[in-house]
Structure formats: structure tokens, C-alpha cells
Coordinates of C-alpha atoms and ligand atoms in Angstrom, one line a residue:
M1 CA 0.0 0.1 0.1
L2 CA 1.3 3.5 -0.7
A3 CA 1.0 6.1 1.8
L4 CA 2.3 9.8 2.2
S5 CA 5.4 10.3 4.4
L6 CA 4.7 12.1 7.7
A7 CA 8.2 13.6 7.5
S8 CA 8.0 15.0 4.1
P9 CA 4.6 15.4 2.3
C10 CA 6.4 15.0 -1.1
V11 CA 7.8 11.6 -0.6
V12 CA 5.8 8.6 -1.4
E13 CA 6.5 5.7 0.9
H14 CA 6.1 2.1 -0.2
H15 CA 5.9 0.7 3.3
T16 CA 4.1 1.6 6.4
I17 CA 4.3 0.9 10.0
P18 CA 1.6 -1.6 11.3
V19 CA -0.8 -0.3 14.1
I20 CA -1.9 -3.1 16.3
N21 CA -4.8 -3.1 18.8
I22 CA -3.7 -5.5 21.6
S23 CA -6.6 -4.9 24.0
T24 CA -7.9 -8.5 23.4
F25 CA -4.7 -10.4 23.9
S26 CA -5.0 -11.0 27.6
T27 CA -8.7 -11.7 27.6
G28 CA -8.9 -13.2 24.4
G29 CA -9.3 -17.0 23.7
D30 CA -6.5 -19.1 21.8
A31 CA -7.7 -18.1 18.3
E32 CA -7.7 -14.4 19.1
R33 CA -4.2 -14.7 20.8
S34 CA -2.8 -16.6 17.9
R35 CA -4.3 -13.9 15.4
L36 CA -2.5 -11.1 17.4
G37 CA 0.8 -13.4 17.6
A38 CA 0.8 -13.7 13.9
L39 CA 0.3 -9.9 13.4
W40 CA 3.2 -9.3 15.8
D41 CA 5.4 -11.9 14.1
T42 CA 4.7 -10.1 10.6
A43 CA 5.3 -6.5 12.1
M44 CA 8.6 -7.5 13.8
S45 CA 9.8 -9.6 10.8
S46 CA 9.3 -6.7 8.4
A47 CA 9.4 -3.4 9.9
G48 CA 10.7 -4.4 13.3
F49 CA 8.5 -1.6 14.5
A50 CA 4.7 -1.5 15.2
V51 CA 2.4 1.2 17.1
I52 CA 0.3 -0.4 19.7
T53 CA -3.0 0.9 20.8
G54 CA -5.3 -0.8 23.5
H55 CA -2.1 -1.1 25.8
G56 CA -4.1 0.0 29.0
V57 CA -1.5 2.7 30.0
P58 CA -3.7 5.5 31.2
L59 CA -3.3 8.8 29.5
E60 CA -3.1 10.5 32.8
V61 CA 0.0 8.6 33.8
I62 CA 1.6 9.3 30.6
N63 CA 0.6 13.1 30.7
K64 CA 2.0 13.5 34.3
L65 CA 5.3 12.1 33.3
Y66 CA 5.4 14.4 30.2
D67 CA 4.5 17.5 32.4
A68 CA 6.9 16.8 35.0
A69 CA 9.7 16.2 32.5
S70 CA 8.8 19.3 30.6
Q71 CA 9.1 21.2 33.7
F72 CA 12.6 19.8 34.6
F73 CA 13.9 20.6 31.2
A74 CA 12.7 24.2 31.4
Y75 CA 15.2 24.8 34.1
E76 CA 18.3 26.9 33.8
H77 CA 21.2 24.9 32.5
E78 CA 23.0 25.3 35.8
Q79 CA 20.2 23.7 37.9
K80 CA 20.0 20.8 35.4
M81 CA 23.6 20.3 35.6
E82 CA 23.3 19.7 39.4
S83 CA 21.7 16.3 38.3
C84 CA 24.5 15.2 36.1
L85 CA 26.9 12.7 36.9
N86 CA 29.7 13.8 34.0
V87 CA 30.1 10.4 33.0
G88 CA 28.4 10.4 29.5
Y89 CA 25.2 8.7 28.6
G90 CA 24.4 5.3 30.2
A91 CA 25.0 5.8 34.0
G92 CA 21.8 7.7 34.7
G93 CA 20.9 11.4 35.6
Y94 CA 21.1 14.4 33.3
V95 CA 23.0 14.3 30.1
P96 CA 23.3 17.7 28.5
L97 CA 23.3 18.7 25.0
G98 CA 26.5 17.9 23.2
V99 CA 27.4 14.6 25.1
E100 CA 25.4 11.7 23.1
A101 CA 26.1 11.0 19.6
V102 CA 24.1 7.8 19.1
A103 CA 25.0 7.3 15.6
R104 CA 28.5 6.4 16.4
S105 CA 27.5 3.1 17.9
R106 CA 27.4 1.9 14.3
P107 CA 30.6 1.9 12.3
E108 CA 29.1 3.9 9.3
G109 CA 28.3 6.8 11.9
A110 CA 31.7 6.8 13.6
D111 CA 32.1 10.5 12.8
S112 CA 28.7 11.8 13.4
P113 CA 28.2 15.1 15.3
A114 CA 26.5 15.3 18.7
D115 CA 22.6 14.6 18.8
I116 CA 20.4 17.9 19.2
V117 CA 19.1 16.3 22.6
E118 CA 19.4 16.5 26.3
N119 CA 18.3 13.4 28.4
L120 CA 17.3 12.7 31.9
V121 CA 17.8 8.9 32.6
F122 CA 16.5 6.5 35.2
S123 CA 17.3 2.8 35.8
Y124 CA 15.6 1.8 39.0
G125 CA 11.8 2.7 38.8
G126 CA 12.4 6.1 40.2
D127 CA 13.2 4.8 43.7
P128 CA 15.2 7.4 45.3
E129 CA 17.3 5.2 47.2
R130 CA 18.6 3.2 44.1
E131 CA 18.7 5.8 41.3
A132 CA 22.1 7.5 40.8
V133 CA 20.3 10.7 40.7
M134 CA 16.6 11.8 41.3
P135 CA 16.2 15.3 40.9
A136 CA 14.4 17.1 43.9
T137 CA 12.3 19.2 41.6
P138 CA 9.9 19.4 40.3
E139 CA 8.4 17.4 43.2
S140 CA 6.1 15.8 40.8
L141 CA 8.8 14.1 38.9
Q142 CA 9.7 11.1 41.3
P143 CA 6.0 10.0 41.7
A144 CA 5.5 10.5 38.0
V145 CA 8.5 8.2 36.9
A146 CA 7.5 5.5 39.5
A147 CA 3.7 5.4 38.3
Y148 CA 4.9 5.3 34.4
W149 CA 7.6 2.6 35.3
K150 CA 4.9 0.3 36.9
H151 CA 2.7 0.5 33.9
M152 CA 5.7 0.0 31.6
L153 CA 6.5 -3.4 33.4
M154 CA 2.9 -4.5 32.7
T155 CA 3.3 -3.5 29.0
L156 CA 6.6 -5.2 28.9
D157 CA 5.1 -8.6 30.3
A158 CA 2.2 -8.4 27.7
L159 CA 4.8 -7.9 24.9
M160 CA 6.9 -10.7 25.9
E161 CA 3.9 -13.0 26.2
L162 CA 2.9 -11.8 22.9
S163 CA 6.2 -12.4 21.4
A164 CA 6.3 -16.0 22.7
V165 CA 2.8 -16.7 21.3
A166 CA 4.2 -15.2 17.9
L167 CA 7.2 -17.4 17.9
H168 CA 5.0 -20.6 18.9
L169 CA 6.7 -20.8 22.2
P170 CA 4.9 -21.4 25.6
A171 CA 3.2 -18.2 26.7
D172 CA 5.3 -17.9 29.9
Y173 CA 8.7 -18.6 28.0
F174 CA 10.2 -15.5 28.8
K175 CA 8.9 -15.1 32.5
D176 CA 12.0 -16.2 34.1
D177 CA 14.4 -14.0 32.3
F178 CA 12.2 -11.0 33.0
R179 CA 11.6 -11.5 36.6
D180 CA 14.4 -9.0 37.2
P181 CA 14.2 -7.2 34.0
K182 CA 17.1 -4.5 33.0
N183 CA 15.1 -1.5 32.1
N184 CA 16.1 2.2 31.6
L185 CA 13.8 5.1 31.1
R186 CA 15.2 8.0 29.0
L187 CA 13.3 11.1 29.0
A188 CA 14.5 12.6 25.9
H189 CA 14.1 16.6 25.3
Y190 CA 14.7 17.8 21.7
P191 CA 14.9 21.7 22.1
A192 CA 12.8 24.0 19.9
L193 CA 14.9 24.9 16.8
M194 CA 15.2 28.3 15.2
A195 CA 14.4 28.5 11.5
H196 CA 18.2 28.7 10.8
D197 CA 19.8 27.1 13.7
A198 CA 23.6 26.4 13.5
A199 CA 23.2 23.0 14.7
R200 CA 20.9 21.9 12.1
S201 CA 23.2 23.3 9.2
S202 CA 26.1 21.3 10.7
G203 CA 24.4 18.1 9.6
A204 CA 23.5 17.2 13.3
L205 CA 20.2 15.4 13.6
R206 CA 17.9 15.4 16.6
Y207 CA 18.8 11.8 17.1
G208 CA 21.1 10.1 14.5
A209 CA 20.5 6.9 12.9
H210 CA 21.0 3.9 15.4
T211 CA 19.7 0.6 16.3
D212 CA 18.5 0.2 19.9
Y213 CA 20.6 -2.2 22.0
T214 CA 18.6 -4.6 23.9
G215 CA 15.0 -5.9 23.9
F216 CA 11.9 -4.0 23.0
T217 CA 11.8 -0.1 23.3
I218 CA 8.4 1.3 24.4
L219 CA 8.4 4.8 23.2
R220 CA 5.8 7.4 23.7
Q221 CA 6.3 9.7 20.8
D222 CA 5.4 13.4 21.2
P223 CA 1.9 13.8 19.5
A224 CA 2.6 17.3 18.8
A225 CA 6.1 16.8 17.1
N226 CA 6.6 13.7 15.1
G227 CA 9.9 13.0 13.4
L228 CA 10.8 9.6 14.1
Q229 CA 11.7 7.4 11.1
A230 CA 12.4 3.7 10.6
Q231 CA 14.6 2.2 8.0
M232 CA 13.0 -0.9 6.2
A233 CA 15.1 -3.8 4.9
D234 CA 15.3 -2.2 1.4
G235 CA 16.7 1.0 2.8
E236 CA 13.6 3.2 2.6
W237 CA 13.0 5.4 5.5
V238 CA 9.4 5.5 6.7
G239 CA 7.6 8.0 9.2
V240 CA 6.4 6.4 12.5
P241 CA 3.0 7.7 13.4
A242 CA 2.8 9.7 16.5
L243 CA -0.7 8.6 17.7
A244 CA -2.2 10.2 20.9
D245 CA -3.3 6.8 22.2
G246 CA -0.5 4.8 20.7
L247 CA 2.9 3.6 22.0
V248 CA 5.6 2.8 19.5
I249 CA 7.4 -0.6 19.9
N250 CA 10.6 -1.4 18.2
A251 CA 13.0 -4.5 18.5
G252 CA 16.3 -3.9 19.7
D253 CA 19.6 -5.9 18.7
L254 CA 19.1 -8.4 21.4
I255 CA 15.8 -9.3 19.9
Q256 CA 17.4 -9.8 16.4
V257 CA 20.1 -12.1 17.9
W258 CA 17.7 -13.9 20.3
T259 CA 15.5 -14.5 17.2
N260 CA 18.3 -15.5 14.8
D261 CA 17.4 -12.7 12.5
R262 CA 13.8 -13.9 12.2
W263 CA 12.9 -10.3 13.8
R264 CA 14.7 -7.1 12.7
S265 CA 16.3 -4.5 15.0
P266 CA 15.8 -1.6 12.4
P267 CA 17.8 1.6 12.2
H268 CA 15.8 4.4 13.2
R269 CA 16.4 8.4 13.6
V270 CA 14.7 11.6 14.5
L271 CA 14.8 14.1 11.7
N272 CA 15.0 17.7 12.2
P273 CA 11.9 19.6 10.8
P274 CA 12.9 21.4 7.6
V275 CA 15.2 24.2 7.6
G276 CA 13.6 27.6 7.3
S277 CA 10.7 27.1 9.7
A278 CA 11.0 27.4 13.5
A279 CA 10.2 24.0 15.2
P280 CA 8.6 23.4 18.7
A281 CA 10.4 21.2 21.2
R282 CA 9.7 17.6 21.1
L283 CA 9.6 15.3 24.3
S284 CA 9.9 11.6 24.1
L285 CA 9.4 9.0 26.9
V286 CA 11.6 6.1 26.1
F287 CA 11.6 2.9 27.9
F288 CA 14.3 0.5 27.0
T289 CA 13.7 -3.1 28.0
G290 CA 15.7 -6.2 28.3
P291 CA 16.1 -9.5 30.2
A292 CA 18.3 -9.8 33.5
D293 CA 21.9 -9.0 33.0
G294 CA 23.1 -12.5 33.3
T295 CA 20.7 -14.0 30.7
T296 CA 22.5 -15.8 27.9
I297 CA 21.3 -14.7 24.5
E298 CA 21.3 -17.5 22.0
A299 CA 19.0 -18.4 19.2
L300 CA 15.5 -19.4 20.7
P301 CA 14.5 -23.0 20.0
T302 CA 11.8 -22.0 17.2
C303 CA 14.2 -19.7 15.3
V304 CA 17.0 -22.2 14.9
D305 CA 17.6 -25.6 13.1
S306 CA 20.9 -27.2 12.9
E307 CA 20.4 -28.2 9.3
T308 CA 18.2 -25.5 7.7
N309 CA 18.7 -22.5 9.8
P310 CA 21.9 -22.7 11.9
A311 CA 22.7 -20.1 14.7
K312 CA 24.1 -17.0 13.1
Y313 CA 25.5 -15.5 16.4
A314 CA 27.7 -16.6 19.2
P315 CA 25.9 -16.7 22.7
I316 CA 26.5 -13.3 24.6
S317 CA 25.3 -12.2 27.9
A318 CA 22.6 -9.4 27.9
R319 CA 25.1 -7.3 30.1
E320 CA 28.2 -7.6 27.9
H321 CA 26.4 -6.7 24.7
L322 CA 24.9 -3.6 26.3
L323 CA 28.3 -2.4 27.6
G324 CA 29.9 -2.6 24.2
K325 CA 27.2 -0.6 22.7
L326 CA 27.5 2.2 25.5
R327 CA 31.3 2.5 25.1
A328 CA 30.8 3.4 21.3
S329 CA 28.0 5.9 21.5
N330 CA 29.3 8.7 23.8
T331 CA 31.3 11.4 22.4
D332 CA 34.0 11.1 24.9
T333 CA 34.7 7.5 24.6
K334 CA 37.3 7.5 27.4
Q335 CA 34.3 7.8 29.8
Ligands
AKG401 O1 12.7 10.2 20.3 C1 12.4 9.3 19.7 O2 11.4 9.4 18.8 C2 13.3 8.2 19.2 C3 14.4 8.0 20.5 C4 15.1 6.6 20.3 O3 15.2 6.2 19.1 C5 15.9 6.2 21.4 O4 15.9 6.9 22.4 O5 16.5 5.2 21.2
FE2_402 FE1 16.2 4.2 19.4

């Protein structure tokens, strides 16, 4: 089917990102669960991206985090830097503009400029005792992170069960590996851009082309400012719809390795709005997920066959894999 690009109205796209309503997965009978599983398998095998609706995360929970994060990013630079660990992206806390260059995580992007983004990152559910940094203000931030995280865990459980059904594995196949999952919440603020902003003419993107490193990413794309594009297997870049009631899901590298290339970890990027017109700020709520650190990632039993489809990757622990990616993607790689 042909569809007009969201990013550029002049470009005709040959692919589209599937939108899947998963509301009947938990309550439906076997036939309905298999139907959704088949849709999921097709989405992850082709685009590696889908937009889910009917996910059950209340809009109020999403909006509270969006509002609290917006308040944080509106603070003066000095105040935000009080939450910065100065160790690059990956350790938690505030990461100012100029530090992250995500495209450097791929060999073809080794010389990429820094992304036009600042981040606030959490790794432990917003628990002030465990987070490396939990900003004291705005006061609404900590409870908003904790509530959002709780709903992300429920969404993650549903996605892993849906994936098991899609791959013809027992529905609880991933339960043990996700009892103590390794998740991160990245609040990503792409500042408003002036019509002829210097960063834009230097070739920098809001977020350079990359793949995500671990399991599924659950992304709340700003409904007021799209810009996310996914790359299809034939090289075409396709706009990912920013639906107010949708969550964008994409498979990360560990999913591709785990499924022995049955599912794709697709490159994706956040384009700048066209030069010449001012662009509003954009705020993404990005929840990266993955199995427990010690999980060995090797071809799932339904994705490998010693004769017809041998394993393509050497086994690797989830932790080793993530550390390698993080080392490559900070502008100061010594950190
Ligand atoms: O902000 C977005 O839309 C995408 C962010 C992203 O790709 C990421 O955080 O890995
Ligand atoms: Fe990403």
C-alpha cells in the first residue's frame, strides 16, 4: 500500500508501520491470541516496528510524566547540571546537549556530530534510594516516574507474552528471564529549533541513525511533534506515526540475535523539521527493556535448526552486549 510520508509530504512511501490493537490479547481465547501473535510476528519480521493501541496505560499517567519532564527541562542549565554525573550517557541522571552521538554506535556513523538532544535517565523505577540521581524538583517528577515505570512493566510483560505466542513458544517462555528485567527510562528533550539554527546546518540530527541495543523499546512519541523514522530492509526510511493513544514498539539488537534474525532491529532516527521554519520542542518518553543482566542470548528454539537455519550469532550475555554499545556511543569514549 502507498502512503504519504509524515516527515515530508512530497515523498511517497512504499511501506507503512503497522498499528496493532492488543486490547484483546490478555482476555481473548486461543484463536484471538494466535491472530495477534501472527500480526506481531509479521510486524517484527518486516518493519521491526509497530504502534500498539489498547495497551492499557492511562493517558493521565503518561501526561503526568510528560508534564513533570517538561518542567525539569525548562530549568536553567546550571540547575539541570546539578543532576549530571559527568560520565556520559548510560549511567543515569541528566545528560546535557553535546554529549550523546548515538549514530557513533554503528561503524558507518563513527564521525557523526552530537545529537540535538538532552536526556534525563533512570534505571531503578524512580526509587530515590537506588537511582544514581533523582532530581528533587519538580516534586511531581519522582512519583510520575514511579507510576509510569509500573505501567511500563505491565506493558513489557504483555509484549513478551505476545512475542512468545508469535514465536510458537509456551506463553510464559520469557517469564524467568524478565523477573528482574534490565530497563531504563530515557526522558529525551529535543529543544525547540530556530528557523536557521547552527546545529541544523552542521548536519546534526535530533537523534542520529542507530539501532536500539537490547530488547523491545516502548516509546511514547510526542503527538505534537513527530519526526521518528524507521529504515526498512530495502533501505527506505518511513515515518512512524505519533498517535495520541499509541505506543511505538521497536525491537532492539538483542531481539534480533535472540530470534536468529527472524525479527529485525531496524535503524531509526529523529529528523529535524525542515530548515527555514522554527520547530517546537519535542519530548519522548523512551523505555528500553531487556532481560536480566546474566541472561545468555542465543537462538530461541523455534528460530534455529541445525540443518536448515543454523545459529548466526555466538551466545552473549545481555550485560556484555549493552556495555559494548554504550562504550561506542558517547562523544567522549574515554568515559
Ligand atoms: O525520540 C524518539 O522518537 C526516538 C528515540 C530513540 O530512538 C531512542 O531513544 O533510542
Ligand atoms: Fe532508538
